[in-house]
PDB file of C-alpha atoms in Angstrom:
ATOM      1  CA  MET A  20      -0.890 -38.478 -85.070  1.00  0.00           C
ATOM      2  CA  ASN A  21      -0.687 -34.682 -85.011  1.00  0.00           C
ATOM      3  CA  ARG A  22      -4.441 -34.530 -84.445  1.00  0.00           C
ATOM      4  CA  ILE A  23      -4.199 -36.932 -81.485  1.00  0.00           C
ATOM      5  CA  PHE A  24      -1.276 -34.969 -80.042  1.00  0.00           C
ATOM      6  CA  GLY A  25      -3.244 -31.763 -80.384  1.00  0.00           C
ATOM      7  CA  MET A  26      -6.251 -33.238 -78.606  1.00  0.00           C
ATOM      8  CA  ALA A  27      -4.051 -34.519 -75.769  1.00  0.00           C
ATOM      9  CA  LEU A  28      -2.368 -31.130 -75.430  1.00  0.00           C
ATOM     10  CA  ALA A  29      -5.724 -29.358 -75.314  1.00  0.00           C
ATOM     11  CA  ALA A  30      -6.998 -31.812 -72.688  1.00  0.00           C
ATOM     12  CA  GLY A  31      -3.876 -31.286 -70.625  1.00  0.00           C
ATOM     13  CA  MET A  32      -4.232 -27.516 -70.787  1.00  0.00           C
ATOM     14  CA  GLY A  33      -7.882 -27.815 -69.763  1.00  0.00           C
ATOM     15  CA  LEU A  34      -6.949 -29.951 -66.765  1.00  0.00           C
ATOM     16  CA  ALA A  35      -4.245 -27.483 -65.778  1.00  0.00           C
ATOM     17  CA  ALA A  36      -6.795 -24.676 -65.895  1.00  0.00           C
ATOM     18  CA  LEU A  37      -9.014 -26.598 -63.493  1.00  0.00           C
ATOM     19  CA  VAL A  38      -6.157 -27.431 -61.120  1.00  0.00           C
ATOM     20  CA  ALA A  39      -4.510 -23.984 -61.133  1.00  0.00           C
ATOM     21  CA  PRO A  40      -7.115 -22.143 -59.002  1.00  0.00           C
ATOM     22  CA  ALA A  41      -6.829 -24.766 -56.234  1.00  0.00           C
ATOM     23  CA  ALA A  42      -3.048 -24.429 -56.277  1.00  0.00           C
ATOM     24  CA  GLN A  43      -3.394 -20.669 -55.983  1.00  0.00           C
ATOM     25  CA  ALA A  44      -5.990 -20.540 -53.199  1.00  0.00           C
ATOM     26  CA  GLU A  45      -6.293 -17.195 -51.450  1.00  0.00           C
ATOM     27  CA  THR A  46      -4.138 -16.963 -48.336  1.00  0.00           C
ATOM     28  CA  ILE A  47      -5.206 -14.542 -45.614  1.00  0.00           C
ATOM     29  CA  ARG A  48      -2.586 -13.443 -43.100  1.00  0.00           C
ATOM     30  CA  VAL A  49      -3.959 -13.017 -39.585  1.00  0.00           C
ATOM     31  CA  GLY A  50      -2.149 -10.963 -36.957  1.00  0.00           C
ATOM     32  CA  THR A  51      -2.535 -11.891 -33.288  1.00  0.00           C
ATOM     33  CA  THR A  52      -0.405 -11.579 -30.152  1.00  0.00           C
ATOM     34  CA  CYS A  53       0.110 -15.332 -29.563  1.00  0.00           C
ATOM     35  CA  THR A  54       0.468 -14.610 -25.815  1.00  0.00           C
ATOM     36  CA  TYR A  55      -3.077 -13.864 -24.566  1.00  0.00           C
ATOM     37  CA  PHE A  56      -4.402 -17.036 -22.924  1.00  0.00           C
ATOM     38  CA  PRO A  57      -7.062 -18.348 -23.475  1.00  0.00           C
ATOM     39  CA  PHE A  58      -7.797 -16.246 -26.563  1.00  0.00           C
ATOM     40  CA  ASN A  59      -4.570 -16.611 -28.538  1.00  0.00           C
ATOM     41  CA  PHE A  60      -1.555 -18.445 -27.155  1.00  0.00           C
ATOM     42  CA  LYS A  61       0.957 -21.198 -27.866  1.00  0.00           C
ATOM     43  CA  ASP A  62       0.300 -24.467 -26.062  1.00  0.00           C
ATOM     44  CA  SER A  63       2.915 -26.764 -24.533  1.00  0.00           C
ATOM     45  CA  ASP A  64       3.658 -28.212 -27.991  1.00  0.00           C
ATOM     46  CA  GLY A  65       4.136 -24.781 -29.521  1.00  0.00           C
ATOM     47  CA  ASN A  66       0.844 -24.873 -31.415  1.00  0.00           C
ATOM     48  CA  LEU A  67      -1.199 -21.684 -31.671  1.00  0.00           C
ATOM     49  CA  SER A  68      -4.482 -22.140 -29.792  1.00  0.00           C
ATOM     50  CA  GLY A  69      -7.342 -20.218 -28.207  1.00  0.00           C
ATOM     51  CA  TYR A  70     -10.763 -18.772 -28.901  1.00  0.00           C
ATOM     52  CA  ASP A  71      -9.461 -16.092 -31.292  1.00  0.00           C
ATOM     53  CA  VAL A  72      -7.471 -18.735 -33.173  1.00  0.00           C
ATOM     54  CA  ASP A  73     -10.475 -21.071 -33.472  1.00  0.00           C
ATOM     55  CA  VAL A  74     -12.608 -18.208 -34.792  1.00  0.00           C
ATOM     56  CA  ALA A  75      -9.956 -17.065 -37.273  1.00  0.00           C
ATOM     57  CA  LYS A  76      -9.428 -20.557 -38.682  1.00  0.00           C
ATOM     58  CA  GLU A  77     -13.146 -21.202 -39.106  1.00  0.00           C
ATOM     59  CA  VAL A  78     -13.926 -17.798 -40.631  1.00  0.00           C
ATOM     60  CA  VAL A  79     -11.106 -18.066 -43.156  1.00  0.00           C
ATOM     61  CA  LYS A  80     -12.187 -21.619 -44.019  1.00  0.00           C
ATOM     62  CA  ARG A  81     -15.792 -20.509 -44.585  1.00  0.00           C
ATOM     63  CA  ILE A  82     -14.786 -17.723 -46.959  1.00  0.00           C
ATOM     64  CA  GLY A  83     -12.800 -20.250 -48.999  1.00  0.00           C
ATOM     65  CA  ALA A  84      -9.262 -19.197 -48.133  1.00  0.00           C
ATOM     66  CA  GLU A  85      -6.240 -20.517 -46.267  1.00  0.00           C
ATOM     67  CA  VAL A  86      -4.939 -18.923 -43.065  1.00  0.00           C
ATOM     68  CA  GLU A  87      -1.422 -17.869 -42.124  1.00  0.00           C
ATOM     69  CA  PHE A  88      -0.871 -16.521 -38.594  1.00  0.00           C
ATOM     70  CA  VAL A  89       1.607 -13.760 -37.762  1.00  0.00           C
ATOM     71  CA  CYS A  90       2.578 -13.146 -34.116  1.00  0.00           C
ATOM     72  CA  GLN A  91       2.800  -9.459 -33.217  1.00  0.00           C
ATOM     73  CA  ALA A  92       3.021  -7.553 -29.906  1.00  0.00           C
ATOM     74  CA  TRP A  93      -0.270  -5.886 -28.962  1.00  0.00           C
ATOM     75  CA  ASP A  94       0.841  -2.272 -29.352  1.00  0.00           C
ATOM     76  CA  GLY A  95       2.252  -3.071 -32.797  1.00  0.00           C
ATOM     77  CA  LEU A  96      -0.875  -4.717 -34.243  1.00  0.00           C
ATOM     78  CA  ILE A  97      -2.475  -1.626 -35.753  1.00  0.00           C
ATOM     79  CA  PRO A  98       0.756  -0.189 -37.233  1.00  0.00           C
ATOM     80  CA  ALA A  99       1.557  -3.631 -38.668  1.00  0.00           C
ATOM     81  CA  ILE A 100      -1.784  -4.116 -40.413  1.00  0.00           C
ATOM     82  CA  LEU A 101      -1.664  -0.575 -41.793  1.00  0.00           C
ATOM     83  CA  SER A 102       1.774  -1.336 -43.256  1.00  0.00           C
ATOM     84  CA  GLU A 103       0.289  -4.542 -44.796  1.00  0.00           C
ATOM     85  CA  LYS A 104       2.294  -6.992 -42.681  1.00  0.00           C
ATOM     86  CA  PHE A 105      -0.960  -8.971 -42.461  1.00  0.00           C
ATOM     87  CA  ASP A 106      -4.543  -8.694 -43.684  1.00  0.00           C
ATOM     88  CA  LEU A 107      -6.656  -9.153 -40.541  1.00  0.00           C
ATOM     89  CA  ILE A 108      -6.309  -8.727 -36.793  1.00  0.00           C
ATOM     90  CA  VAL A 109      -8.005 -11.447 -34.745  1.00  0.00           C
ATOM     91  CA  ALA A 110      -6.796 -10.683 -31.228  1.00  0.00           C
ATOM     92  CA  SER A 111      -9.849  -9.886 -29.083  1.00  0.00           C
ATOM     93  CA  MET A 112      -9.631  -6.273 -30.285  1.00  0.00           C
ATOM     94  CA  SER A 113     -12.606  -4.228 -29.105  1.00  0.00           C
ATOM     95  CA  ILE A 114     -14.519  -2.278 -31.748  1.00  0.00           C
ATOM     96  CA  THR A 115     -14.165   1.284 -30.463  1.00  0.00           C
ATOM     97  CA  PRO A 116     -14.872   4.642 -32.140  1.00  0.00           C
ATOM     98  CA  ASP A 117     -11.190   5.575 -31.922  1.00  0.00           C
ATOM     99  CA  ARG A 118     -10.029   2.390 -33.666  1.00  0.00           C
ATOM    100  CA  MET A 119     -12.739   2.713 -36.305  1.00  0.00           C
ATOM    101  CA  LYS A 120     -11.094   5.937 -37.473  1.00  0.00           C
ATOM    102  CA  LYS A 121      -8.194   3.817 -38.724  1.00  0.00           C
ATOM    103  CA  LEU A 122      -9.697   0.392 -39.401  1.00  0.00           C
ATOM    104  CA  ASP A 123     -12.894  -1.372 -40.406  1.00  0.00           C
ATOM    105  CA  PHE A 124     -14.298  -4.218 -38.313  1.00  0.00           C
ATOM    106  CA  SER A 125     -16.451  -7.266 -38.789  1.00  0.00           C
ATOM    107  CA  VAL A 126     -19.523  -7.869 -36.675  1.00  0.00           C
ATOM    108  CA  PRO A 127     -18.480  -8.818 -33.100  1.00  0.00           C
ATOM    109  CA  TYR A 128     -17.494 -12.400 -32.313  1.00  0.00           C
ATOM    110  CA  ARG A 129     -17.215 -11.922 -28.548  1.00  0.00           C
ATOM    111  CA  ILE A 130     -18.375  -9.505 -25.871  1.00  0.00           C
ATOM    112  CA  SER A 131     -16.067  -6.761 -24.613  1.00  0.00           C
ATOM    113  CA  GLU A 132     -16.156  -5.694 -20.984  1.00  0.00           C
ATOM    114  CA  GLY A 133     -14.001  -5.282 -17.902  1.00  0.00           C
ATOM    115  CA  ARG A 134     -14.284  -5.840 -14.157  1.00  0.00           C
ATOM    116  CA  LEU A 135     -12.194  -4.983 -11.122  1.00  0.00           C
ATOM    117  CA  ILE A 136     -10.776  -7.648  -8.830  1.00  0.00           C
ATOM    118  CA  GLY A 137      -9.643  -7.120  -5.247  1.00  0.00           C
ATOM    119  CA  ARG A 138      -9.251  -8.901  -1.929  1.00  0.00           C
ATOM    120  CA  VAL A 139     -12.395 -10.250  -0.279  1.00  0.00           C
ATOM    121  CA  ASP A 140     -11.336  -9.060   3.167  1.00  0.00           C
ATOM    122  CA  ALA A 141     -10.864  -5.474   1.958  1.00  0.00           C
ATOM    123  CA  GLU A 142     -14.666  -5.151   1.637  1.00  0.00           C
ATOM    124  CA  HIS A 143     -14.382  -2.583  -1.148  1.00  0.00           C
ATOM    125  CA  LYS A 144     -17.383  -0.347  -1.878  1.00  0.00           C
ATOM    126  CA  LEU A 145     -16.303   1.316  -5.091  1.00  0.00           C
ATOM    127  CA  PHE A 146     -19.465   1.695  -7.196  1.00  0.00           C
ATOM    128  CA  ASN A 147     -22.933   3.167  -6.804  1.00  0.00           C
ATOM    129  CA  GLU A 148     -26.017   1.043  -7.418  1.00  0.00           C
ATOM    130  CA  ASP A 149     -26.313   2.476 -10.925  1.00  0.00           C
ATOM    131  CA  GLY A 150     -22.828   1.182 -11.765  1.00  0.00           C
ATOM    132  CA  THR A 151     -21.019   4.520 -11.691  1.00  0.00           C
ATOM    133  CA  PRO A 152     -17.703   4.642  -9.802  1.00  0.00           C
ATOM    134  CA  ILE A 153     -17.438   6.370  -6.417  1.00  0.00           C
ATOM    135  CA  VAL A 154     -14.389   8.434  -7.298  1.00  0.00           C
ATOM    136  CA  GLU A 155     -13.300   9.214  -3.726  1.00  0.00           C
ATOM    137  CA  ALA A 156     -13.413   5.516  -2.816  1.00  0.00           C
ATOM    138  CA  PHE A 157     -10.363   4.981  -5.028  1.00  0.00           C
ATOM    139  CA  ASP A 158      -8.232   7.483  -3.101  1.00  0.00           C
ATOM    140  CA  GLY A 159      -5.011   5.815  -1.966  1.00  0.00           C
ATOM    141  CA  LEU A 160      -5.667   2.616  -3.934  1.00  0.00           C
ATOM    142  CA  ARG A 161      -3.197   1.346  -6.505  1.00  0.00           C
ATOM    143  CA  LEU A 162      -4.883   0.021  -9.636  1.00  0.00           C
ATOM    144  CA  GLY A 163      -3.189  -2.375 -12.060  1.00  0.00           C
ATOM    145  CA  LEU A 164      -4.402  -2.737 -15.640  1.00  0.00           C
ATOM    146  CA  PRO A 165      -3.187  -3.780 -19.107  1.00  0.00           C
ATOM    147  CA  ARG A 166      -1.100  -1.098 -20.761  1.00  0.00           C
ATOM    148  CA  SER A 167      -2.482   0.703 -23.870  1.00  0.00           C
ATOM    149  CA  SER A 168      -5.920  -0.875 -23.462  1.00  0.00           C
ATOM    150  CA  VAL A 169      -9.599   0.020 -23.235  1.00  0.00           C
ATOM    151  CA  TYR A 170      -9.239  -0.358 -19.441  1.00  0.00           C
ATOM    152  CA  ASP A 171      -6.524   2.276 -19.500  1.00  0.00           C
ATOM    153  CA  ARG A 172      -8.666   4.753 -21.434  1.00  0.00           C
ATOM    154  CA  TRP A 173     -11.785   4.186 -19.297  1.00  0.00           C
ATOM    155  CA  THR A 174      -9.778   4.783 -16.127  1.00  0.00           C
ATOM    156  CA  ASP A 175      -8.276   7.990 -17.530  1.00  0.00           C
ATOM    157  CA  ALA A 176     -11.800   9.251 -18.208  1.00  0.00           C
ATOM    158  CA  PHE A 177     -13.532   8.232 -14.969  1.00  0.00           C
ATOM    159  CA  LEU A 178     -10.731   7.931 -12.394  1.00  0.00           C
ATOM    160  CA  PRO A 179      -8.203  10.560 -13.491  1.00  0.00           C
ATOM    161  CA  GLU A 180      -6.614  10.800 -10.028  1.00  0.00           C
ATOM    162  CA  ALA A 181      -6.197   7.056  -9.511  1.00  0.00           C
ATOM    163  CA  GLU A 182      -2.684   5.659  -9.062  1.00  0.00           C
ATOM    164  CA  ILE A 183      -2.220   3.426 -12.105  1.00  0.00           C
ATOM    165  CA  LEU A 184       0.327   0.705 -12.770  1.00  0.00           C
ATOM    166  CA  GLY A 185       0.411  -0.541 -16.375  1.00  0.00           C
ATOM    167  CA  TYR A 186       1.248  -4.144 -17.290  1.00  0.00           C
ATOM    168  CA  ASP A 187       2.285  -5.933 -20.449  1.00  0.00           C
ATOM    169  CA  SER A 188       1.650  -9.373 -18.923  1.00  0.00           C
ATOM    170  CA  PRO A 189      -1.585 -10.492 -17.210  1.00  0.00           C
ATOM    171  CA  ASP A 190       0.392 -12.976 -15.099  1.00  0.00           C
ATOM    172  CA  SER A 191       2.544 -10.177 -13.696  1.00  0.00           C
ATOM    173  CA  MET A 192      -0.597  -8.229 -12.856  1.00  0.00           C
ATOM    174  CA  TYR A 193      -2.138 -11.197 -11.011  1.00  0.00           C
ATOM    175  CA  LEU A 194       1.095 -11.755  -9.095  1.00  0.00           C
ATOM    176  CA  ASP A 195       1.298  -8.123  -7.996  1.00  0.00           C
ATOM    177  CA  LEU A 196      -2.285  -8.292  -6.734  1.00  0.00           C
ATOM    178  CA  GLN A 197      -1.394 -11.364  -4.702  1.00  0.00           C
ATOM    179  CA  ASN A 198       1.716  -9.826  -3.184  1.00  0.00           C
ATOM    180  CA  GLY A 199       0.035  -6.497  -2.424  1.00  0.00           C
ATOM    181  CA  ARG A 200       1.896  -4.296  -4.885  1.00  0.00           C
ATOM    182  CA  VAL A 201      -1.513  -3.249  -6.229  1.00  0.00           C
ATOM    183  CA  ASP A 202      -4.844  -3.159  -4.390  1.00  0.00           C
ATOM    184  CA  LEU A 203      -7.035  -3.761  -7.434  1.00  0.00           C
ATOM    185  CA  ILE A 204      -6.714  -4.934 -11.001  1.00  0.00           C
ATOM    186  CA  PHE A 205      -8.958  -3.995 -13.905  1.00  0.00           C
ATOM    187  CA  THR A 206      -9.063  -6.618 -16.622  1.00  0.00           C
ATOM    188  CA  ASN A 207     -10.992  -8.993 -18.847  1.00  0.00           C
ATOM    189  CA  PRO A 208     -13.349 -10.955 -16.546  1.00  0.00           C
ATOM    190  CA  MET A 209     -13.455 -14.015 -18.803  1.00  0.00           C
ATOM    191  CA  LYS A 210      -9.688 -14.379 -18.797  1.00  0.00           C
ATOM    192  CA  ALA A 211      -9.430 -13.528 -15.091  1.00  0.00           C
ATOM    193  CA  HIS A 212     -12.062 -16.130 -14.192  1.00  0.00           C
ATOM    194  CA  LEU A 213     -10.184 -18.855 -16.030  1.00  0.00           C
ATOM    195  CA  SER A 214      -6.568 -17.863 -15.390  1.00  0.00           C
ATOM    196  CA  PHE A 215      -6.784 -16.447 -11.869  1.00  0.00           C
ATOM    197  CA  LEU A 216      -9.952 -16.658  -9.786  1.00  0.00           C
ATOM    198  CA  SER A 217     -10.641 -20.333 -10.518  1.00  0.00           C
ATOM    199  CA  ALA A 218      -6.987 -21.420 -10.569  1.00  0.00           C
ATOM    200  CA  ASP A 219      -5.667 -23.904  -8.006  1.00  0.00           C
ATOM    201  CA  GLY A 220      -4.271 -22.255  -4.878  1.00  0.00           C
ATOM    202  CA  ILE A 221      -5.931 -18.863  -5.470  1.00  0.00           C
ATOM    203  CA  GLU A 222      -8.146 -17.795  -2.567  1.00  0.00           C
ATOM    204  CA  GLY A 223      -9.393 -14.570  -1.066  1.00  0.00           C
ATOM    205  CA  PHE A 224     -10.031 -12.574  -4.247  1.00  0.00           C
ATOM    206  CA  GLU A 225     -13.265 -11.589  -5.959  1.00  0.00           C
ATOM    207  CA  PHE A 226     -14.834  -9.277  -8.525  1.00  0.00           C
ATOM    208  CA  VAL A 227     -15.426  -5.921  -6.822  1.00  0.00           C
ATOM    209  CA  SER A 228     -17.230  -4.104  -9.626  1.00  0.00           C
ATOM    210  CA  PRO A 229     -20.145  -4.672 -11.972  1.00  0.00           C
ATOM    211  CA  ALA A 230     -19.430  -5.430 -15.620  1.00  0.00           C
ATOM    212  CA  ILE A 231     -18.066  -2.237 -17.179  1.00  0.00           C
ATOM    213  CA  ASN A 232     -18.842  -2.046 -20.882  1.00  0.00           C
ATOM    214  CA  ASP A 233     -19.397   1.589 -21.822  1.00  0.00           C
ATOM    215  CA  PRO A 234     -19.525   1.431 -25.661  1.00  0.00           C
ATOM    216  CA  GLU A 235     -17.516   4.645 -25.989  1.00  0.00           C
ATOM    217  CA  TYR A 236     -14.536   2.836 -24.440  1.00  0.00           C
ATOM    218  CA  PHE A 237     -15.289  -0.887 -24.766  1.00  0.00           C
ATOM    219  CA  GLY A 238     -17.054  -0.685 -28.100  1.00  0.00           C
ATOM    220  CA  THR A 239     -19.774  -3.066 -29.215  1.00  0.00           C
ATOM    221  CA  GLY A 240     -17.677  -6.191 -28.733  1.00  0.00           C
ATOM    222  CA  ALA A 241     -14.460  -7.632 -30.134  1.00  0.00           C
ATOM    223  CA  GLY A 242     -14.319  -7.988 -33.906  1.00  0.00           C
ATOM    224  CA  ILE A 243     -11.983  -8.836 -36.750  1.00  0.00           C
ATOM    225  CA  ALA A 244     -10.096  -5.742 -37.884  1.00  0.00           C
ATOM    226  CA  LEU A 245      -9.102  -5.050 -41.482  1.00  0.00           C
ATOM    227  CA  ARG A 246      -7.782  -2.135 -43.504  1.00  0.00           C
ATOM    228  CA  LYS A 247     -10.312   0.332 -44.851  1.00  0.00           C
ATOM    229  CA  GLY A 248     -11.417  -0.073 -48.451  1.00  0.00           C
ATOM    230  CA  ASN A 249     -11.940  -3.849 -48.328  1.00  0.00           C
ATOM    231  CA  GLU A 250     -15.739  -3.890 -48.361  1.00  0.00           C
ATOM    232  CA  ASP A 251     -15.994  -7.241 -50.142  1.00  0.00           C
ATOM    233  CA  LEU A 252     -13.764  -8.987 -47.606  1.00  0.00           C
ATOM    234  CA  GLN A 253     -15.617  -7.306 -44.737  1.00  0.00           C
ATOM    235  CA  ALA A 254     -18.949  -8.582 -46.099  1.00  0.00           C
ATOM    236  CA  ARG A 255     -17.560 -12.119 -46.377  1.00  0.00           C
ATOM    237  CA  LEU A 256     -16.302 -11.979 -42.784  1.00  0.00           C
ATOM    238  CA  ASP A 257     -19.672 -10.697 -41.542  1.00  0.00           C
ATOM    239  CA  ALA A 258     -21.562 -13.440 -43.368  1.00  0.00           C
ATOM    240  CA  ALA A 259     -19.286 -16.160 -41.967  1.00  0.00           C
ATOM    241  CA  LEU A 260     -19.500 -14.881 -38.380  1.00  0.00           C
ATOM    242  CA  THR A 261     -23.281 -14.463 -38.540  1.00  0.00           C
ATOM    243  CA  GLU A 262     -23.600 -18.024 -39.805  1.00  0.00           C
ATOM    244  CA  MET A 263     -21.263 -19.262 -37.040  1.00  0.00           C
ATOM    245  CA  ARG A 264     -23.381 -17.571 -34.389  1.00  0.00           C
ATOM    246  CA  GLU A 265     -26.609 -18.986 -35.787  1.00  0.00           C
ATOM    247  CA  ASP A 266     -25.388 -22.567 -36.287  1.00  0.00           C
ATOM    248  CA  GLY A 267     -23.858 -22.839 -32.799  1.00  0.00           C
ATOM    249  CA  THR A 268     -20.191 -22.766 -33.810  1.00  0.00           C
ATOM    250  CA  LEU A 269     -19.365 -19.716 -31.661  1.00  0.00           C
ATOM    251  CA  ASP A 270     -21.121 -21.394 -28.753  1.00  0.00           C
ATOM    252  CA  GLU A 271     -19.000 -24.514 -29.282  1.00  0.00           C
ATOM    253  CA  PHE A 272     -15.805 -22.449 -29.362  1.00  0.00           C
ATOM    254  CA  SER A 273     -16.810 -20.533 -26.192  1.00  0.00           C
ATOM    255  CA  LEU A 274     -17.404 -23.728 -24.250  1.00  0.00           C
ATOM    256  CA  ARG A 275     -13.952 -25.060 -25.110  1.00  0.00           C
ATOM    257  CA  TYR A 276     -12.499 -22.455 -22.743  1.00  0.00           C
ATOM    258  CA  PHE A 277     -15.301 -21.071 -20.558  1.00  0.00           C
ATOM    259  CA  PRO A 278     -18.341 -22.455 -18.755  1.00  0.00           C
ATOM    260  CA  PHE A 279     -20.480 -19.828 -20.516  1.00  0.00           C
ATOM    261  CA  ALA A 280     -20.938 -18.235 -23.945  1.00  0.00           C
ATOM    262  CA  ILE A 281     -18.849 -15.140 -24.622  1.00  0.00           C
ATOM    263  CA  TYR A 282     -20.264 -13.971 -27.941  1.00  0.00           C
ATOM    264  CA  PRO A 283     -22.935 -11.282 -28.424  1.00  0.00           C
ATOM    265  CA  GLU A 284     -26.481 -12.514 -28.821  1.00  0.00           C
ATOM    266  CA  SER A 285     -26.900 -10.303 -31.886  1.00  0.00           C
TER     267      SER A 285
END
């Protein structure tokens, strides 16, 4: 009887050893703003949705972990990850030299660029044929842009005398363009296409600049940010994203929200 009991106990311990790893699956906490439609936002049912969210879920799944999202205001994302409030940032954060001083990044999972929008009837001529801004053409124009952003830093560098109004909400920026409080806005063209230019009842506005994507300010694309010193996790993220690009998953995610692909070709 003792021998049988011992065998049963050993079998039970062996089964527990097999089950334990599954019960203790790695959980990766992902920080995002939860307010940036269509990249990361809460839908009408309160569910977190968007391109960033789709990418985060799939990447974490492919590296064999579970995901837990943490909502965080944009300007608090980097301080929060550095204080270990979460493990990754997946919030359409551009990979810029300045940010890379503090954080490491995965390979890009979407392009990073900006464009200006203004009224059609204003007939703006703001850029040379080579894409450089005509600085004097901005004299007297009020320019709205997202606060603490790559758009902000590019404008400081190339249009230092421009009258700038900073916004925390894209919707407020669109509204001020409509009511004439600003003459131009400088923003993400993918989001602006979906949320503003193609929206019902919006007429008389257009892109008035080429795509602006100077790598010094816009980086090489938007990537997943993580704290420095996590080379193994970074390699796993890179492998998952590369696979997702090659097998068409990023294309599928793009087309859920846009009529075109928004990820880098390589």
